[in-house]
Short mmCIF file of C-alpha atoms in Angstrom, two decimals:
data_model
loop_
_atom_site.label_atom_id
_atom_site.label_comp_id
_atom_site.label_asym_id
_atom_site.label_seq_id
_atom_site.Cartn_x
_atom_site.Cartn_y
_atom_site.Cartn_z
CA UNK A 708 52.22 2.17 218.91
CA UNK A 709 50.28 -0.86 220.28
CA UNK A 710 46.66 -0.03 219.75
CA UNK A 711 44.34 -2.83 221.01
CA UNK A 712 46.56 -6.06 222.29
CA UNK A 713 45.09 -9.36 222.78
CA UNK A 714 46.24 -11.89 224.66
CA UNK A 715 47.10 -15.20 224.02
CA UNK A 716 47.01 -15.56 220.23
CA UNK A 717 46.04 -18.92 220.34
CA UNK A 718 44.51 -21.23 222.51
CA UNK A 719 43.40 -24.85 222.41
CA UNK A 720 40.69 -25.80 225.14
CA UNK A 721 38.16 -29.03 225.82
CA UNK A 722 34.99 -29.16 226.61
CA UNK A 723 33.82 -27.56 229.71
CA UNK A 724 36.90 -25.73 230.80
CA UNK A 725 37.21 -22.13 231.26
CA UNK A 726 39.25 -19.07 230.28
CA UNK A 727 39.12 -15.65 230.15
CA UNK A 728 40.74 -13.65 226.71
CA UNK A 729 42.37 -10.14 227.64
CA UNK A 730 41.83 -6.87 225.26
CA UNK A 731 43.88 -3.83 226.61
CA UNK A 732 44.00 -0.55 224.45
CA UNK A 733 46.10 2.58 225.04
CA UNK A 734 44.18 4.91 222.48
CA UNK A 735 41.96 6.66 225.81
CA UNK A 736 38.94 5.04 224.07
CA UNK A 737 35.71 5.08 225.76
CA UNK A 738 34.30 1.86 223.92
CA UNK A 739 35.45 -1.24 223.68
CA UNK A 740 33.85 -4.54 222.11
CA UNK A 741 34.04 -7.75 221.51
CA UNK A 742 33.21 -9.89 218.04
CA UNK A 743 33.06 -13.38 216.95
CA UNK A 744 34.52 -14.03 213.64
CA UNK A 745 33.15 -17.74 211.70
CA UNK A 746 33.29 -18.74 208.32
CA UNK A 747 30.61 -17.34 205.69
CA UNK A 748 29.04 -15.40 208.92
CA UNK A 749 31.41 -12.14 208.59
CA UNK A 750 31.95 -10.83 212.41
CA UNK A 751 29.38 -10.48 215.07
CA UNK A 752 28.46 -8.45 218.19
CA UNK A 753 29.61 -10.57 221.73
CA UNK A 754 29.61 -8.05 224.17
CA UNK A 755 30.12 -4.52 224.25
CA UNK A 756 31.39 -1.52 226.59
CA UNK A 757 30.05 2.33 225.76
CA UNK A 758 32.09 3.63 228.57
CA UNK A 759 34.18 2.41 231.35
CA UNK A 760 31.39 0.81 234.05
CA UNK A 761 28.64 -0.70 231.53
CA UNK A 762 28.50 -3.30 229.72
CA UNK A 763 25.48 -4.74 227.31
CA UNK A 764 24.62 -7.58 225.22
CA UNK A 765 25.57 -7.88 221.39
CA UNK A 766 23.96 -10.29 219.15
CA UNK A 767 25.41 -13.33 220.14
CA UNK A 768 26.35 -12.90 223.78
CA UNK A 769 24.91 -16.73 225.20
CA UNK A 770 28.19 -18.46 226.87
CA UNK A 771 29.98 -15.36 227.66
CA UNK A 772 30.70 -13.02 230.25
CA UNK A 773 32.50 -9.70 229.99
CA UNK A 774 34.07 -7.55 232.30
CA UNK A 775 35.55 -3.81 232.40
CA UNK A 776 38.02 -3.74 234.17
CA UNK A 777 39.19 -0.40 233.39
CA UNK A 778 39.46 2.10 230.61
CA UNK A 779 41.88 0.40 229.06
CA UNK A 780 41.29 -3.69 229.48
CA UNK A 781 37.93 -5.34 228.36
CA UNK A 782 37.80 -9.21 229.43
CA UNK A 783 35.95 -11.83 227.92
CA UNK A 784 35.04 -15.44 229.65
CA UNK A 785 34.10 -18.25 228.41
CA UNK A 786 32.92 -20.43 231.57
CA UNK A 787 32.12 -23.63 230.36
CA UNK A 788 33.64 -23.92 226.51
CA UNK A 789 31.67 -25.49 223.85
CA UNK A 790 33.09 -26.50 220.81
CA UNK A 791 30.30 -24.49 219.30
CA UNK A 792 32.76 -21.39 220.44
CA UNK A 793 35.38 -22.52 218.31
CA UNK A 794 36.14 -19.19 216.80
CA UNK A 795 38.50 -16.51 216.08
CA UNK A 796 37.68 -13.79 218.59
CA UNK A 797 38.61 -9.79 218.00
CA UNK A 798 38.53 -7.39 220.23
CA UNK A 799 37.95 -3.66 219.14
CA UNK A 800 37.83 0.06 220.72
CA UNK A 801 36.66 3.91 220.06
CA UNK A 802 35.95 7.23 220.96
CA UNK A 803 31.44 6.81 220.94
CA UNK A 804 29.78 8.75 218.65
CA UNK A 805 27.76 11.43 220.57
CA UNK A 806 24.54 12.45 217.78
CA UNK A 807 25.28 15.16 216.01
CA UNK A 808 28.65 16.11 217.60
CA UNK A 809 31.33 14.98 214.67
CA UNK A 810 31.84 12.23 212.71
CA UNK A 811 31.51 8.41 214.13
CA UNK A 812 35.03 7.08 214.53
CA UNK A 813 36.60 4.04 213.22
CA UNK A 814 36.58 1.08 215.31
CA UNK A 815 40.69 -0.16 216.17
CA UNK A 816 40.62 -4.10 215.81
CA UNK A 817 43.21 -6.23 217.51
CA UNK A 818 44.99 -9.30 215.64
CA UNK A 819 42.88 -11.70 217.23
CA UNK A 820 42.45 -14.94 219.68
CA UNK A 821 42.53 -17.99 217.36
CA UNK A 822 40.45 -20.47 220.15
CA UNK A 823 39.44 -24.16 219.63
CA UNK A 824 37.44 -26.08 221.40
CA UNK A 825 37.55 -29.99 221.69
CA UNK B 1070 19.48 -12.61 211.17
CA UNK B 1071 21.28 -10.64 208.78
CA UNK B 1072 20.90 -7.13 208.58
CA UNK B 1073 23.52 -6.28 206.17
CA UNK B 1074 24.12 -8.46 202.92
CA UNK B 1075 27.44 -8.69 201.25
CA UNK B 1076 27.47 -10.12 197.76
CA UNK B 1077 29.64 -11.76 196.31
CA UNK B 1078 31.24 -14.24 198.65
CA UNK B 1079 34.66 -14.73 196.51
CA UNK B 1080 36.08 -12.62 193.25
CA UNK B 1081 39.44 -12.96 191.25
CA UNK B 1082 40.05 -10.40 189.21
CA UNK B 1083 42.98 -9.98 187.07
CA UNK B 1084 45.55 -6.59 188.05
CA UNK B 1085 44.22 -3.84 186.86
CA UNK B 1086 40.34 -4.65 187.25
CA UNK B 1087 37.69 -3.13 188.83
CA UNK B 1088 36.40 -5.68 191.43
CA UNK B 1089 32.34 -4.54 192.65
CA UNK B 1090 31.01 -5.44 196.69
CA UNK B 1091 28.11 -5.07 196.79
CA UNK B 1092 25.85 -4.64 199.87
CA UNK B 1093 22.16 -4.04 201.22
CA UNK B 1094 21.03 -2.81 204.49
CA UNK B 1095 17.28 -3.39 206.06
CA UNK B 1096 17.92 -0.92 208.88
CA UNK B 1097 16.71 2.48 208.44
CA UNK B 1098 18.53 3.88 211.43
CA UNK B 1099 21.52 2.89 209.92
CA UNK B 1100 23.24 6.15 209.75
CA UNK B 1101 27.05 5.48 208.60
CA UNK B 1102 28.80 2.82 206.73
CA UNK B 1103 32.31 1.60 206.71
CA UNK B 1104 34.10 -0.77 204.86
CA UNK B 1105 36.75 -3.04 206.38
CA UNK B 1106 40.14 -4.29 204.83
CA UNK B 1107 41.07 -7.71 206.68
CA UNK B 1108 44.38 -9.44 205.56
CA UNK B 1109 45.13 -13.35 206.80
CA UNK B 1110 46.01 -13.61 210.29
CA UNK B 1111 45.21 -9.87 211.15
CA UNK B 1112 42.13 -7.86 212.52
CA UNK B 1113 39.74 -5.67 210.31
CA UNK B 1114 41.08 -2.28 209.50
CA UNK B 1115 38.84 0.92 208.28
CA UNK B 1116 39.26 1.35 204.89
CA UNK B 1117 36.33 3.77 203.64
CA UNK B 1118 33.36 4.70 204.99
CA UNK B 1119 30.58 7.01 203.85
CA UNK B 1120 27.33 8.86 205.53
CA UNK B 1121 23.78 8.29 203.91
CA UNK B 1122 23.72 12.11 202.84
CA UNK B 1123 26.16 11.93 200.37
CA UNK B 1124 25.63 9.59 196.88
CA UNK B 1125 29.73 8.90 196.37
CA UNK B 1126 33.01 9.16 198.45
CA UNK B 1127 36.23 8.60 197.12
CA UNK B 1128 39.99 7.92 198.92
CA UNK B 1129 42.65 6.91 196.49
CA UNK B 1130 41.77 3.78 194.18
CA UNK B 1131 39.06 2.90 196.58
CA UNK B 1132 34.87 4.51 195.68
CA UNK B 1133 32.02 4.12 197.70
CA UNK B 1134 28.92 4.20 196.06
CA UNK B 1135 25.63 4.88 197.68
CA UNK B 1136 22.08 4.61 196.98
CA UNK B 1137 19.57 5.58 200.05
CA UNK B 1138 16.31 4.80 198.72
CA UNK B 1139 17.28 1.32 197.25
CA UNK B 1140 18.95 0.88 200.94
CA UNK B 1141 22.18 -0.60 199.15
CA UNK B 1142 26.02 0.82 199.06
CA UNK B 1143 29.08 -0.92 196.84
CA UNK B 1144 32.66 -0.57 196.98
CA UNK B 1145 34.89 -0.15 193.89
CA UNK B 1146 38.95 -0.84 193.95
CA UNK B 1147 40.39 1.02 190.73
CA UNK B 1148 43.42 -0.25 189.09
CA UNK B 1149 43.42 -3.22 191.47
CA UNK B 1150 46.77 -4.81 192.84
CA UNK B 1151 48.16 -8.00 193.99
CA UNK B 1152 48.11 -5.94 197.45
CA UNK B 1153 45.17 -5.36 197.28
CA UNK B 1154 44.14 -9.35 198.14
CA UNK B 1155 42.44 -9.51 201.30
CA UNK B 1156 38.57 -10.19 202.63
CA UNK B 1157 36.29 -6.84 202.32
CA UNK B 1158 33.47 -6.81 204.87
CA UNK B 1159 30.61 -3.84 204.79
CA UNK B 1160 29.05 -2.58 207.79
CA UNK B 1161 26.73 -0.26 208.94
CA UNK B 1162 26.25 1.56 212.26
CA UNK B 1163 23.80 3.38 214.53
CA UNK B 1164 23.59 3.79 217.88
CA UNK B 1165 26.64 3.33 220.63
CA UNK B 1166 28.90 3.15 217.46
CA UNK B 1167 27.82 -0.59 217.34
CA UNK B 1168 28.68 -2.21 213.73
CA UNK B 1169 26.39 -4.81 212.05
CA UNK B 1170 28.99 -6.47 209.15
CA UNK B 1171 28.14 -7.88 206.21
CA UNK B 1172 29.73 -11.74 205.63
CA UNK B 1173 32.69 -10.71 203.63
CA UNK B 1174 34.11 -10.60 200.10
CA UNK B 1175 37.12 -13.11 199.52
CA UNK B 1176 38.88 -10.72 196.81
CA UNK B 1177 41.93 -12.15 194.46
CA UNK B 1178 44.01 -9.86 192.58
CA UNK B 1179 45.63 -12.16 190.09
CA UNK B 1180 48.80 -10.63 187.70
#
């Protein structure tokens, strides 16, 4: 049982180069996001994905670009890296939450992209 | 901004205690609120989670506490374990199942 797999683990980058991080989930979830995790700041809102085909902004979506590839993958680029993105990124999925239809289901977290940037 | 407020940052408690997170919310259409178990080198997992209609929820050792009109909820560990070591982060949730976490509790169960 995989659940959400990101790819690499780690990754060391400089200034100014790019790279894309890979999510891919095999739960059939509709949603799929994408968080930031920093010291003393808990983890925040990138990028998310209600359904395969949209995409919108998080909290803290400046120096990224996402795309959905498919129902299962979820990509997230960094263009130009800044060492202000040094991070640990996590990438996370679920079935939406449609109003009053049932409960809201957990979100399924991935073991993370350790990236830093010189 | 922070919408959610975790308190406190760090805890040690000695096996058997009853470590308290605390957390506040601002966000009135915050409508359901999880709490995540995070151990080192691994992503957040759903430990708990509990909807404004209902005052307590309970799974195991682990109680949620909530209290609408002061807008604040707290998880309680009973009989806490060495296992049970790991960061604790709130959240809350509202539309497109998007989650707003707290900053995290560093807990410490100590034998």
């Amino acid at each position: 049982n995989a659940g959400v797999t990101q790819t690499p683990k780690f990754q060391v980058l400089k200034t100014g180069q790019s790279m894309t991080l890979q999510c891919a989930q095999d739960m059939n979830h509709n949603s799929m996001y994408w968080y930031r995790q920093d010291p003393g700041m808990g983890l925040r809102l990138i990028y998310y994905s209600a359904s395969e085909g949209t995409t919108d902004k998080g909290e803290v979506p400046n120096g990224y670009n996402v795309s959905r590839l498919n129902k299962r993958e979820f990509s997230l680029r960094l263009e130009s890296a800044a060492p202000s993105q040094t991070s640990v990124y996590f990438c996370a999925s679920t079935f939406p939450r449609w109003g009053e239809w049932g409960s809201n289901q957990p979100q399924h977290f991935g073991d993370g992209t350790r990236l830093s940037i010189l | 901004q922070q919408q959610v407020k975790q308190s406190p940052q760090s805890l040690i408690v000695q096996k058997g205690g009853i470590p308290i997170i605390n957390c506040a919310y601002e966000n009135t259409a915050f409508d359901y609120f999880p709490w995540y178990q995070q151990f080192p080198g691994k992503g957040p997992a759903l430990l708990i989670a509990i909807r404004p209609d209902v005052s307590e929820k309970k799974e195991g050792r682990f109680t949620i506490s909530f209290n609408k009109s002061a807008k604040q909820f707290s998880l309680h560990i009973m009989d806490s374990q060495p296992g049970d070591s790991a960061t604790y982060f709130c959240a809350a949730t509202g539309t497109a199942s998007k989650l707003t976490f707290g900053t995290g509790t560093r807990l410490q169960v100590t034998l």
